[in-house]
């Protein structure tokens, strides 16, 4: 007689469907449009507060940074363009050429976080905000000198002081704008970081930003 054939080892139980990681799906168009509209409002409110309180910063790109980081650089560019066009009805047509600055800031924030991973730690994100400030100043200073012929109230005192030190108007305007832009973009960037941390998970899951993305120790990690 042949010896009995041993039965095959039982296969391991299948993983329950409940434990499988949920598939990511892109946010709905309605959610994207609502966020973009809120970001435009944030830009306009920030600018309004600065003008009314005569603050030495701009705060007109917090919404731009939020949209560029949460949705993508070109969504942020759309928010920046819409903000400056809408702002023209309040501050006049001189705000329209500066839409270029808002768009450039959006692209720097968006690509910096999403393509160059400059949002994966707080020091790297701080460095990204400095880069955004440099990019924005490089575009804003020629516009100020050519289109406006003068600076706004946030830079008047600093420009006069630097003009006395340098004796060169262009250098004074450039240095004053750089100082203001550095403070403004750092504040705006970190306000956007807070705003992004409060967005729905569907908007944070694929945003490689510290304290925001679940993969980087953000909420719902």
mmCIF file with all atom_site columns, C-alpha atoms in Angstrom, residues 65-66 69-71 113-114 119-122 125 189-221:
data_model
loop_
_atom_site.group_PDB
_atom_site.id
_atom_site.type_symbol
_atom_site.label_atom_id
_atom_site.label_alt_id
_atom_site.label_comp_id
_atom_site.label_asym_id
_atom_site.label_entity_id
_atom_site.label_seq_id
_atom_site.pdbx_PDB_ins_code
_atom_site.Cartn_x
_atom_site.Cartn_y
_atom_site.Cartn_z
_atom_site.occupancy
_atom_site.B_iso_or_equiv
_atom_site.pdbx_formal_charge
_atom_site.auth_seq_id
_atom_site.auth_comp_id
_atom_site.auth_asym_id
_atom_site.auth_atom_id
_atom_site.pdbx_PDB_model_num
ATOM 1  C CA . UNK A 1 65  ? 0.463  80.129 -2.209 1.00 0.00 ? 65  UNK A CA 1
ATOM 2  C CA . UNK A 1 66  ? -2.344 77.962 -0.809 1.00 0.00 ? 66  UNK A CA 1
ATOM 3  C CA . UNK A 1 69  ? 0.664  74.127 -3.053 1.00 0.00 ? 69  UNK A CA 1
ATOM 4  C CA . UNK A 1 70  ? -2.668 72.321 -2.576 1.00 0.00 ? 70  UNK A CA 1
ATOM 5  C CA . UNK A 1 71  ? -3.819 72.157 -6.209 1.00 0.00 ? 71  UNK A CA 1
ATOM 6  C CA . UNK A 1 113 ? 6.827  71.947 -3.277 1.00 0.00 ? 113 UNK A CA 1
ATOM 7  C CA . UNK A 1 114 ? 5.586  69.487 -5.887 1.00 0.00 ? 114 UNK A CA 1
ATOM 8  C CA . UNK A 1 119 ? 8.286  71.417 1.419  1.00 0.00 ? 119 UNK A CA 1
ATOM 9  C CA . UNK A 1 120 ? 9.403  68.197 3.089  1.00 0.00 ? 120 UNK A CA 1
ATOM 10 C CA . UNK A 1 121 ? 10.884 69.958 6.116  1.00 0.00 ? 121 UNK A CA 1
ATOM 11 C CA . UNK A 1 122 ? 10.441 73.338 7.758  1.00 0.00 ? 122 UNK A CA 1
ATOM 12 C CA . UNK A 1 125 ? 10.119 75.311 3.160  1.00 0.00 ? 125 UNK A CA 1
ATOM 13 C CA . UNK A 1 189 ? 4.113  80.978 2.931  1.00 0.00 ? 189 UNK A CA 1
ATOM 14 C CA . UNK A 1 190 ? 3.629  79.880 6.518  1.00 0.00 ? 190 UNK A CA 1
ATOM 15 C CA . UNK A 1 191 ? 0.052  81.184 6.575  1.00 0.00 ? 191 UNK A CA 1
ATOM 16 C CA . UNK A 1 192 ? -0.521 79.036 3.487  1.00 0.00 ? 192 UNK A CA 1
ATOM 17 C CA . UNK A 1 193 ? 1.037  76.094 5.352  1.00 0.00 ? 193 UNK A CA 1
ATOM 18 C CA . UNK A 1 194 ? -1.541 76.529 8.113  1.00 0.00 ? 194 UNK A CA 1
ATOM 19 C CA . UNK A 1 195 ? -4.341 76.878 5.561  1.00 0.00 ? 195 UNK A CA 1
ATOM 20 C CA . UNK A 1 196 ? -3.264 73.734 3.705  1.00 0.00 ? 196 UNK A CA 1
ATOM 21 C CA . UNK A 1 197 ? -3.161 71.747 6.961  1.00 0.00 ? 197 UNK A CA 1
ATOM 22 C CA . UNK A 1 198 ? -6.892 72.422 7.428  1.00 0.00 ? 198 UNK A CA 1
ATOM 23 C CA . UNK A 1 199 ? -7.970 71.301 3.949  1.00 0.00 ? 199 UNK A CA 1
ATOM 24 C CA . UNK A 1 200 ? -9.866 68.026 3.335  1.00 0.00 ? 200 UNK A CA 1
ATOM 25 C CA . UNK A 1 201 ? -7.729 64.902 3.131  1.00 0.00 ? 201 UNK A CA 1
ATOM 26 C CA . UNK A 1 202 ? -8.359 64.516 -0.601 1.00 0.00 ? 202 UNK A CA 1
ATOM 27 C CA . UNK A 1 203 ? -6.458 67.770 -1.129 1.00 0.00 ? 203 UNK A CA 1
ATOM 28 C CA . UNK A 1 204 ? -3.628 66.898 1.270  1.00 0.00 ? 204 UNK A CA 1
ATOM 29 C CA . UNK A 1 205 ? -2.928 63.274 0.436  1.00 0.00 ? 205 UNK A CA 1
ATOM 30 C CA . UNK A 1 206 ? -0.643 64.052 -2.517 1.00 0.00 ? 206 UNK A CA 1
ATOM 31 C CA . UNK A 1 207 ? 0.759  67.353 -1.285 1.00 0.00 ? 207 UNK A CA 1
ATOM 32 C CA . UNK A 1 208 ? 4.374  66.708 -0.178 1.00 0.00 ? 208 UNK A CA 1
ATOM 33 C CA . UNK A 1 209 ? 4.358  69.404 2.493  1.00 0.00 ? 209 UNK A CA 1
ATOM 34 C CA . UNK A 1 210 ? 5.494  69.028 6.102  1.00 0.00 ? 210 UNK A CA 1
ATOM 35 C CA . UNK A 1 211 ? 2.681  69.118 8.698  1.00 0.00 ? 211 UNK A CA 1
ATOM 36 C CA . UNK A 1 212 ? 0.168  68.757 5.836  1.00 0.00 ? 212 UNK A CA 1
ATOM 37 C CA . UNK A 1 213 ? 0.785  65.476 4.020  1.00 0.00 ? 213 UNK A CA 1
ATOM 38 C CA . UNK A 1 214 ? -0.110 62.307 5.986  1.00 0.00 ? 214 UNK A CA 1
ATOM 39 C CA . UNK A 1 215 ? 3.120  60.749 4.668  1.00 0.00 ? 215 UNK A CA 1
ATOM 40 C CA . UNK A 1 216 ? 5.151  63.529 6.322  1.00 0.00 ? 216 UNK A CA 1
ATOM 41 C CA . UNK A 1 217 ? 3.540  63.381 9.729  1.00 0.00 ? 217 UNK A CA 1
ATOM 42 C CA . UNK A 1 218 ? 0.668  65.714 8.988  1.00 0.00 ? 218 UNK A CA 1
ATOM 43 C CA . UNK A 1 219 ? -2.919 65.327 10.197 1.00 0.00 ? 219 UNK A CA 1
ATOM 44 C CA . UNK A 1 220 ? -4.426 61.866 9.680  1.00 0.00 ? 220 UNK A CA 1
ATOM 45 C CA . UNK A 1 221 ? -0.938 60.337 9.455  1.00 0.00 ? 221 UNK A CA 1
#
